[in-house]
Coordinates of C-alpha atoms in Angstrom, one line a residue:
M6 CA 43.0 -46.2 -7.2
L7 CA 42.1 -47.7 -10.5
L8 CA 44.8 -48.1 -13.1
A9 CA 43.8 -48.8 -16.7
S10 CA 40.5 -48.8 -18.4
A11 CA 37.2 -49.8 -16.6
V12 CA 33.6 -49.5 -17.0
V13 CA 31.7 -47.5 -14.4
V14 CA 28.4 -48.8 -13.1
W15 CA 26.4 -46.8 -10.6
E16 CA 24.5 -49.0 -8.2
W17 CA 22.0 -48.8 -5.2
L18 CA 21.5 -51.1 -2.2
N19 CA 18.1 -52.7 -2.1
E20 CA 16.3 -53.9 0.9
H21 CA 17.6 -57.5 0.5
G22 CA 21.2 -56.3 0.5
R23 CA 21.7 -56.8 -3.2
W24 CA 23.4 -53.9 -5.3
R25 CA 21.1 -53.2 -8.2
P26 CA 22.3 -51.1 -11.3
Y27 CA 21.1 -48.0 -12.4
S28 CA 20.6 -48.1 -16.3
P29 CA 23.4 -46.9 -18.5
A30 CA 21.7 -43.4 -19.1
V31 CA 21.4 -42.8 -15.5
S32 CA 25.0 -43.8 -14.8
H33 CA 26.3 -41.4 -17.5
H34 CA 24.3 -38.7 -16.0
I35 CA 25.6 -39.4 -12.5
E36 CA 29.2 -39.8 -13.8
A37 CA 29.0 -36.3 -15.5
V38 CA 27.9 -34.8 -12.3
V39 CA 30.9 -36.4 -10.5
R40 CA 33.4 -35.4 -13.2
A41 CA 32.1 -31.7 -13.0
G42 CA 33.3 -31.5 -9.3
P43 CA 31.7 -29.3 -6.7
R44 CA 30.7 -26.8 -9.1
A45 CA 27.9 -29.2 -10.2
G46 CA 26.2 -28.9 -6.6
G47 CA 27.1 -32.4 -5.2
S48 CA 23.4 -33.6 -5.9
V49 CA 22.1 -35.6 -8.8
V50 CA 18.4 -35.4 -9.8
L51 CA 17.7 -38.6 -11.6
G52 CA 14.4 -37.4 -12.8
Q53 CA 16.3 -35.3 -15.5
V54 CA 17.4 -38.4 -17.4
D55 CA 14.6 -40.8 -16.5
S56 CA 11.0 -39.4 -15.5
R57 CA 10.4 -42.8 -13.8
L58 CA 12.9 -41.8 -11.2
A59 CA 11.6 -38.2 -10.6
P60 CA 11.3 -38.6 -6.8
Y61 CA 14.9 -39.7 -6.4
I62 CA 18.1 -37.6 -5.7
I63 CA 21.6 -38.8 -5.1
D64 CA 23.7 -36.8 -2.6
L65 CA 27.3 -37.3 -3.8
Q66 CA 28.7 -36.2 -0.2
S67 CA 27.0 -38.9 1.9
M68 CA 26.7 -41.2 -1.2
N69 CA 23.0 -41.9 -0.6
Q70 CA 20.0 -42.0 -2.7
F71 CA 17.1 -40.0 -1.1
R72 CA 13.5 -40.5 -2.3
Q73 CA 11.6 -37.3 -1.5
D74 CA 8.0 -38.7 -1.3
T75 CA 8.7 -41.4 1.5
G76 CA 12.0 -40.0 2.8
T77 CA 13.7 -43.4 2.2
L78 CA 17.5 -43.3 2.1
R79 CA 19.5 -46.0 0.2
P80 CA 23.2 -46.2 -0.2
V81 CA 24.8 -45.9 -3.8
R82 CA 28.1 -46.8 -5.0
R83 CA 30.5 -46.2 -8.0
N84 CA 31.5 -49.7 -9.1
Y85 CA 34.4 -50.8 -11.7
Y86 CA 33.8 -53.7 -14.1
D87 CA 36.2 -55.1 -17.1
P88 CA 35.3 -53.4 -20.2
S89 CA 35.1 -56.7 -22.1
S90 CA 32.2 -57.6 -19.8
A91 CA 28.4 -57.2 -20.4
P92 CA 28.3 -53.5 -19.2
G93 CA 31.2 -52.7 -21.4
K94 CA 29.3 -53.9 -24.5
G95 CA 26.0 -52.5 -23.7
V96 CA 24.4 -56.0 -23.1
V97 CA 21.5 -56.0 -20.6
W98 CA 20.2 -59.5 -19.2
E99 CA 16.6 -59.4 -17.8
W100 CA 13.9 -61.6 -16.3
E101 CA 10.2 -61.1 -16.6
N102 CA 8.3 -60.2 -13.3
D103 CA 4.8 -61.1 -12.1
N104 CA 3.6 -58.0 -13.8
G105 CA 4.9 -58.7 -17.1
S106 CA 7.5 -56.2 -17.0
W107 CA 11.2 -56.7 -17.3
T108 CA 13.7 -56.6 -14.5
P109 CA 17.6 -56.4 -15.0
Y110 CA 19.8 -59.0 -13.1
D111 CA 22.3 -57.7 -10.7
M112 CA 25.4 -56.7 -12.7
E113 CA 27.4 -59.7 -11.3
V114 CA 24.7 -62.2 -12.3
G115 CA 24.2 -60.5 -15.9
I116 CA 27.9 -60.8 -16.5
T117 CA 27.9 -64.4 -15.5
I118 CA 25.2 -65.1 -17.9
Q119 CA 26.5 -63.0 -20.9
H120 CA 29.8 -65.0 -20.2
A121 CA 28.3 -68.3 -20.5
Y122 CA 26.1 -67.0 -23.6
E123 CA 29.4 -65.9 -25.4
K124 CA 30.8 -69.4 -24.6
Q125 CA 27.8 -70.7 -26.5
H126 CA 27.0 -73.1 -23.6
P127 CA 23.4 -74.5 -23.7
W128 CA 22.7 -73.3 -20.2
I129 CA 24.3 -71.9 -17.1
D130 CA 23.8 -72.7 -13.5
L131 CA 23.8 -69.9 -11.0
T132 CA 24.2 -71.8 -7.7
S133 CA 28.0 -70.9 -7.8
I134 CA 27.1 -67.3 -7.2
G135 CA 24.3 -67.9 -4.6
F136 CA 21.3 -68.3 -6.7
S137 CA 19.1 -71.3 -7.2
Y138 CA 18.4 -70.7 -10.8
V139 CA 19.3 -72.2 -14.3
I140 CA 19.4 -70.0 -17.3
D141 CA 18.3 -72.3 -20.4
F142 CA 19.5 -70.4 -23.7
S143 CA 17.6 -72.6 -26.0
T144 CA 14.3 -71.6 -24.4
M145 CA 15.4 -68.2 -23.0
G146 CA 14.0 -69.3 -19.7
Q147 CA 14.9 -69.1 -15.9
I148 CA 14.3 -72.1 -13.9
N149 CA 13.9 -72.3 -10.1
R150 CA 15.9 -75.4 -9.0
Q151 CA 13.8 -75.8 -6.0
T152 CA 10.4 -75.1 -7.1
Q153 CA 10.8 -75.7 -11.0
R154 CA 8.9 -72.6 -11.8
Q155 CA 10.0 -71.0 -15.0
R156 CA 10.2 -67.3 -16.1
R157 CA 11.1 -65.6 -19.5
V158 CA 14.4 -64.1 -19.8
R159 CA 15.8 -61.9 -22.5
R160 CA 19.0 -60.3 -23.8
R161 CA 19.0 -56.6 -25.3
L162 CA 21.5 -54.3 -26.1
D163 CA 21.5 -50.7 -24.6
L164 CA 24.1 -48.0 -24.1
V165 CA 27.6 -48.8 -23.2
Y166 CA 28.3 -47.6 -19.5
P167 CA 30.6 -45.0 -19.0
M168 CA 34.4 -45.6 -19.2
V169 CA 37.3 -44.5 -17.3
T170 CA 40.9 -44.8 -18.3
G171 CA 44.1 -44.2 -16.1
T172 CA 44.0 -43.2 -12.4
S173 CA 40.3 -42.9 -11.3
P174 CA 39.4 -41.6 -7.9
K175 CA 37.1 -43.7 -5.6
A176 CA 33.6 -42.8 -4.9
Q177 CA 34.3 -41.5 -1.5
S178 CA 37.0 -39.1 -2.9
W179 CA 34.2 -36.8 -4.2
P180 CA 34.6 -33.8 -4.3
V181 CA 37.9 -33.0 -5.5
S182 CA 40.0 -30.4 -3.4
P183 CA 39.7 -26.9 -4.9
G184 CA 43.3 -26.7 -5.7
S185 CA 43.2 -29.7 -8.2
A186 CA 40.8 -28.1 -10.5
T187 CA 42.2 -27.7 -14.0
S188 CA 39.6 -25.5 -15.3
P189 CA 37.7 -22.3 -13.7
P190 CA 34.5 -23.0 -12.3
A191 CA 31.5 -22.6 -14.5
P192 CA 29.0 -19.6 -13.5
P193 CA 26.0 -20.9 -11.8
C194 CA 22.6 -20.7 -13.2
S195 CA 20.9 -17.4 -12.4
C196 CA 17.3 -18.7 -12.3
P197 CA 15.6 -17.9 -8.9
Q198 CA 15.6 -21.5 -7.7
C199 CA 19.1 -22.3 -8.4
V200 CA 20.2 -18.8 -6.7
L201 CA 18.1 -19.9 -3.8
V202 CA 19.7 -23.3 -3.8
M203 CA 23.1 -21.5 -3.4
S204 CA 22.0 -19.3 -0.7
V205 CA 20.7 -22.2 1.5
K206 CA 24.1 -24.1 0.9
A207 CA 26.1 -21.0 2.0
A208 CA 23.9 -20.5 4.8
V209 CA 24.2 -24.1 6.2
V210 CA 28.1 -24.1 5.7
N211 CA 28.3 -20.8 7.9
G212 CA 25.5 -21.5 10.3
S213 CA 24.9 -17.7 11.0
S214 CA 21.9 -15.6 11.7
G215 CA 19.6 -13.6 9.7
P216 CA 16.2 -14.4 7.9
L217 CA 16.4 -16.2 4.3
Q218 CA 15.7 -13.8 1.7
P219 CA 15.2 -14.6 -2.0
P220 CA 17.4 -12.7 -4.5
A221 CA 16.7 -9.1 -4.9
T222 CA 16.8 -9.8 -8.7
R223 CA 13.6 -11.8 -8.7
K224 CA 10.6 -9.9 -10.0
N225 CA 7.8 -8.5 -7.7
M226 CA 10.1 -8.8 -4.6
P227 CA 10.6 -6.1 -1.9
P228 CA 13.7 -3.8 -1.9
S229 CA 16.8 -4.9 0.1
G230 CA 16.1 -5.1 3.7
V231 CA 12.5 -6.0 3.4
V232 CA 11.8 -9.6 3.6
K233 CA 8.2 -11.2 2.7
L234 CA 9.0 -14.1 5.2
P235 CA 7.9 -14.4 8.7
P236 CA 10.8 -15.2 11.1
P237 CA 10.6 -18.2 13.3
P238 CA 9.7 -17.2 16.8
G239 CA 12.7 -16.4 19.0
P240 CA 14.1 -13.8 21.0
G241 CA 14.2 -10.4 19.7
A242 CA 11.8 -11.3 16.6
K243 CA 10.0 -8.1 15.3
P244 CA 6.0 -8.6 15.0
L245 CA 4.7 -8.4 11.5
D246 CA 3.2 -5.3 10.0
S247 CA -0.3 -5.4 8.5
T248 CA 0.9 -6.8 5.3
G249 CA 3.0 -9.5 6.8
T250 CA 6.2 -7.7 6.1
V251 CA 9.3 -7.6 8.3
R252 CA 10.8 -4.0 8.4
G253 CA 14.4 -3.5 8.9
P254 CA 16.8 -6.1 10.2
V255 CA 15.6 -9.0 12.6
K256 CA 17.7 -9.8 15.7
T257 CA 17.6 -13.5 16.4
A258 CA 19.8 -16.1 18.0
P259 CA 22.5 -17.2 15.6
S260 CA 21.5 -20.8 15.2
Q261 CA 17.8 -20.2 14.6
V262 CA 17.8 -18.9 11.0
I263 CA 19.7 -18.7 7.7
R264 CA 22.0 -15.9 6.8
R265 CA 20.6 -13.4 4.1
Q266 CA 22.6 -13.7 0.8
T267 CA 22.1 -10.7 -1.4
S268 CA 22.4 -10.4 -5.3
S269 CA 25.6 -8.3 -4.9
M270 CA 27.5 -11.3 -3.8
P271 CA 30.0 -12.5 -6.5
A272 CA 29.0 -15.6 -8.5
G273 CA 30.0 -18.8 -6.6
A274 CA 30.8 -16.8 -3.3
T275 CA 29.6 -18.2 -0.1
A276 CA 28.6 -16.5 3.1
G277 CA 31.6 -17.5 4.7
S278 CA 33.9 -15.8 2.0
P279 CA 35.6 -12.3 2.1
A280 CA 32.9 -10.9 0.0
S281 CA 30.1 -11.8 2.7
P282 CA 29.4 -9.7 5.7
P283 CA 30.6 -11.3 9.3
G284 CA 28.2 -13.3 11.2
A285 CA 26.1 -11.6 14.0
N286 CA 28.5 -12.7 16.7
G287 CA 31.7 -11.8 14.6
K288 CA 32.4 -15.4 13.7
T289 CA 32.2 -17.4 10.5
G290 CA 32.0 -20.9 12.1
R291 CA 31.3 -23.9 9.7
V292 CA 28.4 -25.6 11.1
A293 CA 27.3 -28.8 9.5
L294 CA 23.4 -29.9 9.5
A295 CA 24.3 -32.7 11.9
T296 CA 25.1 -29.9 14.6
L297 CA 21.8 -28.0 14.4
N298 CA 19.0 -29.3 16.7
H299 CA 15.7 -30.5 15.7
T300 CA 13.8 -27.3 16.0
N301 CA 16.3 -25.3 14.0
L302 CA 16.5 -27.8 11.4
Q303 CA 12.7 -27.8 11.0
R304 CA 12.5 -24.1 11.0
L305 CA 15.2 -24.1 8.2
A306 CA 13.1 -26.5 6.2
I307 CA 9.8 -24.6 6.8
A308 CA 11.5 -21.4 5.7
Q309 CA 12.5 -22.9 2.5
S310 CA 9.2 -24.1 1.8
R311 CA 7.7 -20.7 2.5
V312 CA 9.9 -19.0 0.0
L313 CA 9.2 -21.5 -2.8
I314 CA 5.5 -21.4 -2.2
A315 CA 5.6 -17.6 -2.2
S316 CA 7.5 -17.7 -5.6
G317 CA 4.8 -19.5 -7.1
V318 CA 6.5 -22.8 -7.5
P319 CA 4.0 -25.7 -8.0
T320 CA 4.1 -28.3 -5.1
V321 CA 3.8 -32.0 -4.3
P322 CA 4.7 -33.5 -0.8
V323 CA 8.2 -34.0 0.4
K324 CA 7.6 -36.1 3.7
N325 CA 9.3 -37.2 6.7
L326 CA 9.5 -33.7 8.1
N327 CA 8.0 -34.5 11.4
G328 CA 7.7 -37.7 13.6
S329 CA 10.2 -40.3 14.4
S330 CA 11.7 -40.8 11.0
P331 CA 15.4 -41.1 10.8
V332 CA 15.5 -38.8 7.7
N333 CA 16.8 -35.5 8.7
P334 CA 14.2 -32.7 8.4
A335 CA 16.6 -30.2 6.9
L336 CA 17.7 -32.9 4.4
A337 CA 14.1 -33.2 3.2
G338 CA 13.8 -29.5 3.0
I339 CA 17.2 -29.0 1.2
T340 CA 15.8 -32.0 -1.2
G341 CA 12.8 -29.9 -1.8
I342 CA 14.6 -26.9 -2.9
L343 CA 17.2 -28.9 -5.2
M344 CA 14.2 -30.6 -6.9
S345 CA 12.5 -27.2 -7.3
A346 CA 15.7 -25.9 -9.0
A347 CA 15.3 -28.9 -11.5
G348 CA 12.0 -27.8 -12.4
L349 CA 10.3 -30.6 -10.2
P350 CA 7.2 -29.8 -8.0
V351 CA 8.0 -29.6 -4.2
C352 CA 6.3 -28.8 -0.9
L353 CA 6.9 -29.8 2.7
T354 CA 4.1 -31.9 4.3
R355 CA 3.6 -34.5 7.0
P356 CA 4.4 -38.2 6.3
P357 CA 1.8 -40.6 5.4
K358 CA 1.0 -43.0 8.3
L359 CA 1.4 -46.8 8.3
V360 CA -1.6 -48.5 9.4
L361 CA -0.7 -52.4 9.8
H362 CA -3.7 -53.2 12.2
P363 CA -7.3 -52.5 12.5
P364 CA -8.7 -50.5 15.6
P365 CA -9.0 -52.9 18.7
V366 CA -11.9 -55.5 18.3
S367 CA -13.5 -57.1 21.3
K368 CA -14.4 -60.8 21.6
S369 CA -18.0 -60.2 21.1
E370 CA -17.4 -58.3 18.0
I371 CA -15.5 -61.2 16.2
K372 CA -17.9 -63.2 14.1
S373 CA -17.7 -66.5 11.9
I374 CA -17.7 -66.2 8.3
P375 CA -21.0 -67.5 6.6
G376 CA -20.6 -70.1 4.4
V377 CA -17.1 -71.2 6.0
S378 CA -17.2 -73.8 8.5
N379 CA -15.0 -73.6 11.9
T380 CA -12.9 -70.6 12.5
S381 CA -9.5 -72.2 12.7
R382 CA -7.6 -75.2 11.1
K383 CA -4.4 -77.1 12.1
T384 CA -1.9 -79.0 9.7
T385 CA 0.5 -81.4 10.3
K386 CA 2.8 -83.2 8.1
K387 CA 1.0 -85.4 5.6
Q388 CA 2.8 -88.5 4.5
A389 CA 2.9 -89.5 0.8
K390 CA 1.1 -92.5 -0.3
K391 CA 3.1 -95.7 0.2
G392 CA 3.3 -98.6 -2.1
K393 CA 3.8 -96.8 -5.2
T394 CA 7.1 -96.3 -6.8
P395 CA 8.1 -93.1 -8.9
E396 CA 7.8 -95.2 -12.2
E397 CA 4.2 -96.4 -11.0
V398 CA 3.0 -92.6 -10.3
L399 CA 4.3 -91.3 -13.5
K400 CA 2.8 -94.0 -15.5
K401 CA -0.7 -92.5 -14.7
Y402 CA 0.1 -89.2 -16.6
L403 CA 2.6 -90.4 -19.4
Q404 CA 2.2 -92.0 -22.9
K405 CA 5.2 -93.7 -24.5
V406 CA 6.6 -92.3 -27.5
R407 CA 8.1 -94.8 -29.9
H408 CA 9.5 -92.3 -32.4
P409 CA 10.6 -89.2 -30.4
P410 CA 11.0 -86.0 -32.5
D411 CA 14.7 -84.7 -33.1
E412 CA 14.7 -82.0 -30.2
D413 CA 15.8 -81.5 -26.8
C414 CA 14.7 -82.7 -23.5
T415 CA 14.2 -79.6 -21.6
I416 CA 15.4 -81.4 -18.4
C417 CA 18.6 -82.8 -19.3
M418 CA 19.3 -80.6 -22.4
E419 CA 20.1 -83.9 -24.8
R420 CA 18.4 -84.9 -27.9
L421 CA 15.4 -86.9 -27.4
T422 CA 16.8 -89.5 -29.8
T423 CA 19.7 -90.1 -27.6
P424 CA 19.7 -91.4 -24.1
S425 CA 19.2 -89.1 -21.2
G426 CA 22.2 -87.0 -20.0
Y427 CA 21.1 -87.3 -16.4
K428 CA 24.1 -88.2 -14.2
G429 CA 22.5 -88.5 -10.6
P430 CA 21.2 -91.6 -8.9
Q431 CA 20.1 -93.9 -11.4
P432 CA 16.3 -94.6 -11.9
T433 CA 15.1 -98.1 -12.8
V434 CA 14.0 -97.1 -16.3
K435 CA 15.9 -97.2 -19.3
P436 CA 17.7 -93.8 -20.1
E437 CA 16.6 -93.8 -23.8
L438 CA 12.7 -94.1 -23.1
V439 CA 10.7 -91.1 -24.1
G440 CA 7.3 -90.2 -22.8
K441 CA 4.5 -87.6 -23.5
L442 CA 2.6 -85.9 -20.6
S443 CA -1.2 -86.7 -21.4
R444 CA -2.7 -83.1 -21.2
C445 CA 0.0 -80.8 -22.2
G446 CA 1.8 -82.9 -24.8
H447 CA 5.1 -82.1 -23.8
I448 CA 7.8 -84.6 -24.3
Y449 CA 10.7 -85.7 -22.1
H450 CA 13.0 -88.6 -21.3
I451 CA 11.0 -90.8 -18.8
Y452 CA 14.3 -91.2 -17.1
C453 CA 14.7 -87.2 -16.4
L454 CA 11.1 -87.3 -15.1
V455 CA 11.6 -89.9 -12.9
A456 CA 14.8 -88.4 -11.6
M457 CA 12.8 -85.0 -11.2
Y458 CA 10.1 -86.7 -9.2
N459 CA 12.6 -88.1 -6.7
N460 CA 14.1 -84.8 -6.2
G461 CA 10.7 -83.1 -5.4
N462 CA 8.0 -83.8 -2.5
K463 CA 7.3 -87.4 -3.8
D464 CA 3.4 -86.6 -3.1
G465 CA 2.0 -88.3 -6.0
S466 CA 2.0 -85.4 -8.2
L467 CA 4.2 -84.1 -11.2
Q468 CA 4.3 -80.7 -12.7
C469 CA 5.3 -80.1 -16.1
P470 CA 8.6 -77.9 -16.2
T471 CA 7.8 -76.4 -19.3
C472 CA 4.2 -75.2 -19.1
K473 CA 3.6 -75.6 -15.2
T474 CA 0.6 -78.2 -15.7
I475 CA 0.0 -80.0 -12.6
Y476 CA -0.7 -83.7 -12.8
G477 CA -2.4 -85.0 -9.6
V478 CA -2.8 -83.1 -6.3
K479 CA 0.4 -80.7 -5.5
T480 CA 1.5 -80.4 -1.9
G481 CA 4.1 -78.7 -0.3
T482 CA 6.4 -78.7 2.6
Q483 CA 4.8 -76.2 4.9
P484 CA 5.7 -76.9 8.5
P485 CA 2.9 -77.6 11.0
G486 CA 0.9 -74.6 12.4
K487 CA -2.6 -73.1 12.8
M488 CA -4.8 -70.9 10.5
E489 CA -7.4 -68.8 12.2
Y490 CA -10.0 -66.8 10.2
H491 CA -13.0 -64.7 11.3
L492 CA -14.9 -61.3 10.4
I493 CA -14.1 -58.0 12.3
P494 CA -16.4 -55.0 12.0
H495 CA -14.1 -52.8 10.0
S496 CA -13.6 -51.9 6.3
L497 CA -10.6 -52.1 4.3
P498 CA -9.6 -49.1 2.0
G499 CA -11.4 -49.6 -1.1
H500 CA -14.0 -51.9 0.1
P501 CA -16.2 -49.5 2.3
D502 CA -19.2 -51.5 1.8
C503 CA -18.3 -54.6 3.4
K504 CA -16.5 -56.0 6.7
T505 CA -13.0 -57.6 6.8
I506 CA -12.0 -61.3 6.8
R507 CA -9.0 -61.4 9.3
I508 CA -6.7 -64.3 8.8
I509 CA -4.0 -65.3 11.5
Y510 CA -1.2 -67.7 10.6
S511 CA 0.9 -69.2 13.7
I512 CA 3.8 -71.3 13.0
P513 CA 6.3 -72.2 15.9
P514 CA 10.0 -72.8 15.2
G515 CA 10.9 -76.5 15.0
I516 CA 13.3 -79.2 13.4
Q517 CA 13.3 -79.8 9.7
G518 CA 12.0 -82.9 8.3
P519 CA 13.1 -85.2 5.3
E520 CA 11.3 -83.1 2.9
H521 CA 13.0 -79.7 3.9
P522 CA 16.3 -78.4 2.5
N523 CA 18.2 -79.5 5.6
P524 CA 16.6 -82.4 7.3
G525 CA 17.3 -82.6 11.1
K526 CA 18.3 -78.9 11.4
S527 CA 16.3 -76.5 13.4
F528 CA 14.4 -73.7 11.5
S529 CA 13.3 -70.3 12.9
A530 CA 9.9 -68.8 12.4
R531 CA 9.9 -65.1 12.5
G532 CA 7.2 -62.7 12.7
F533 CA 4.4 -65.0 13.7
P534 CA 1.5 -64.7 14.1
R535 CA 1.2 -63.1 11.0
H536 CA -2.1 -61.2 10.3
C537 CA -3.5 -60.9 6.9
Y538 CA -6.7 -59.3 5.6
L539 CA -9.5 -60.0 2.8
P540 CA -12.7 -57.9 2.0
D541 CA -15.7 -59.8 3.1
S542 CA -17.2 -59.8 -0.5
E543 CA -18.1 -62.6 -2.5
K544 CA -14.7 -62.8 -4.2
G545 CA -13.0 -62.3 -0.9
R546 CA -14.8 -65.2 0.5
K547 CA -14.0 -67.3 -2.7
V548 CA -10.2 -66.4 -2.0
L549 CA -10.4 -67.6 1.7
K550 CA -11.9 -71.0 0.6
L551 CA -9.0 -71.5 -1.8
L552 CA -6.6 -70.4 0.7
L553 CA -7.9 -72.9 3.3
V554 CA -7.3 -75.6 0.4
A555 CA -3.8 -74.2 0.2
W556 CA -3.2 -74.3 3.8
D557 CA -4.4 -78.0 3.8
R558 CA -2.0 -78.9 1.2
R559 CA 1.0 -77.1 3.0
L560 CA 1.4 -74.7 0.1
I561 CA 1.0 -71.3 2.0
F562 CA 4.5 -71.5 3.5
A563 CA 7.9 -73.1 3.1
I564 CA 11.4 -73.3 4.7
G565 CA 14.1 -71.5 2.8
T566 CA 16.1 -68.3 2.6
S567 CA 14.3 -65.1 3.6
S568 CA 14.6 -62.5 0.6
T569 CA 13.8 -59.7 3.2
T570 CA 16.6 -60.4 5.8
G571 CA 18.8 -63.0 4.2
E572 CA 18.2 -65.7 6.8
S573 CA 18.4 -69.1 6.0
D574 CA 16.5 -72.2 7.6
T575 CA 13.4 -69.9 8.3
V576 CA 9.8 -69.9 7.4
I577 CA 9.0 -67.8 4.3
W578 CA 6.1 -67.1 2.0
N579 CA 5.6 -69.6 -0.8
E580 CA 4.4 -67.6 -3.9
V581 CA 1.0 -66.8 -2.8
H582 CA 0.9 -63.1 -1.9
H583 CA -1.0 -61.9 1.3
K584 CA -2.1 -58.4 2.3
T585 CA -0.6 -57.9 5.8
E586 CA -1.3 -54.1 6.0
F587 CA -4.8 -53.1 7.0
G588 CA -5.4 -49.6 6.5
S589 CA -2.7 -48.4 4.1
N590 CA -0.6 -49.5 1.2
L591 CA 2.8 -47.9 1.9
T592 CA 4.7 -51.2 1.7
G593 CA 2.6 -52.5 -1.2
H594 CA 1.1 -55.3 0.9
G595 CA -2.1 -53.3 1.7
Y596 CA -5.1 -51.6 0.4
P597 CA -6.6 -50.2 -1.7
D598 CA -5.4 -52.7 -4.5
A599 CA -7.9 -53.2 -7.1
N600 CA -6.3 -56.2 -8.9
Y601 CA -5.2 -58.1 -5.6
L602 CA -8.0 -60.4 -5.5
D603 CA -7.6 -61.5 -9.2
N604 CA -3.9 -61.8 -8.8
V605 CA -4.0 -64.1 -5.7
L606 CA -6.7 -66.4 -7.5
A607 CA -4.1 -66.7 -10.4
E608 CA -1.4 -67.5 -8.1
L609 CA -3.4 -70.1 -6.4
A610 CA -4.4 -71.5 -9.9
A611 CA -0.6 -71.8 -10.6
Q612 CA -0.4 -74.2 -7.7
G613 CA -3.2 -76.3 -8.9
I614 CA -5.8 -74.7 -6.7
S615 CA -9.3 -73.6 -8.2
E616 CA -12.8 -73.9 -7.3
D617 CA -12.9 -77.5 -8.4
S618 CA -10.4 -77.9 -5.6
T619 CA -12.7 -77.1 -2.9
A620 CA -15.0 -80.0 -4.2
Q621 CA -11.9 -82.5 -4.2
E622 CA -11.2 -81.5 -0.5
K623 CA -14.7 -82.4 0.4
D624 CA -14.5 -85.9 -1.3

């Protein structure tokens, strides 16, 4: 129970175990359906308020979000926050992703950032709530504490999230009991799709027999007792006549089909109410979807689809009706009807097939790649050059500034005209010295730059924390392993005119070194060997050569926390995306993808790897 005022935010659980907020407009829409109670039907079509969410429906009974084109189910929740916090003021904090679009922070993070912003703090460290980021309000940037990568952030105003006052029911308390309703139920919509929805719900609740019949009020429909719908095969089913019409009642097993609901039934009445006829066996059992077997559930969904198609409803796929998917076939079918009732196009089809690997390839079919030497490469830990202190390394990249400008050092956030505010281990340089990076021209306390270098990989390179310009040769902390690469005689989707380059990464588990997050502690290596794919085109070979440079510089993988499983001290990808799906693109890591090669070239460039790098490696 919730006493006093609160802000209601509806949230969904993503694949990383984080609760992500719906927008204020979507939360208002969901809340309106919740407050309407059972008369609203118990399902929320998100596309009615946000066209980008057209495939999604929320089932309030199970508190799940269902995506109709893939069959994905995700939990949702109704969460409460302080009215004086960010959602209560309509404040949304967002970060810029790699595509240039803006993504809202989790509600907990957004509230923490807004609190620091209101207190006029210059920055906020998010480590205390589990994120290795610093938000700098002066530059409106997000800085990764481990990689020093920076992204833009923004603060914008939106609708205030819905408010509740007094005693509010928890999410699982929906629907309220019929006796608690204070107002009579509103009459349901009389359009053909909505009447069909009500008939399906009534039939599922009662689990009785008889074919599904669209309402008799629908135009161009046969009279009562004549159904333009072939029944599923079963004992006692009558054959169709020459017009495909079943004449007279059809005797079938009680659990195989849905009860007919006629147009004479009172509004809001169900097939199990006193206004409806008894079941074929004289009982009005309340049978849930979970009690029906796979065959009957599939027939239910197909019957619903046939009615929709026969009535001229435009269609797109609703998937996962067949195969081994955990999505209940009847759930997909009912979702289709609900989407149709909302004016969204629906049809029932088979799900797309995930193709992770190519067809089997014999050893004789595997070929080396023209222009690329060898077919494999190993990497071991490369020690940083000895004999040079951090001050000596940075001296190559810096020019001393005798009269610094009156602005902030973006590392310590103190004015450049005052000594450095860094409080860690003391470098040997004076804290008031200021230097300018030679290529990009950004100015910092030399004291701060030395401290930043000491906290990094100490490989003789330096990356500007503002513009990410790299000085020297950047290397990473990738653990030892093996990279194999060769040609296979199959084409990738979108690249029919060339063969495929297959890359196989193999990294065993081991013990972390001094450059890793937890030296001396073991690390895991999940999912190896990892298979990745490139088209054997001119640009594809260019990407491969640069990936080889990245591998030698230990930049492909790192040790950290998996964003997929949440496991710490494990081998993870290191901001250079790979395609691991060979023949499809259901996960977003496959083909076709017209922009992938250009995107990965840009990611490699951000790591200091370009065509010039291949020449440097040869030297």
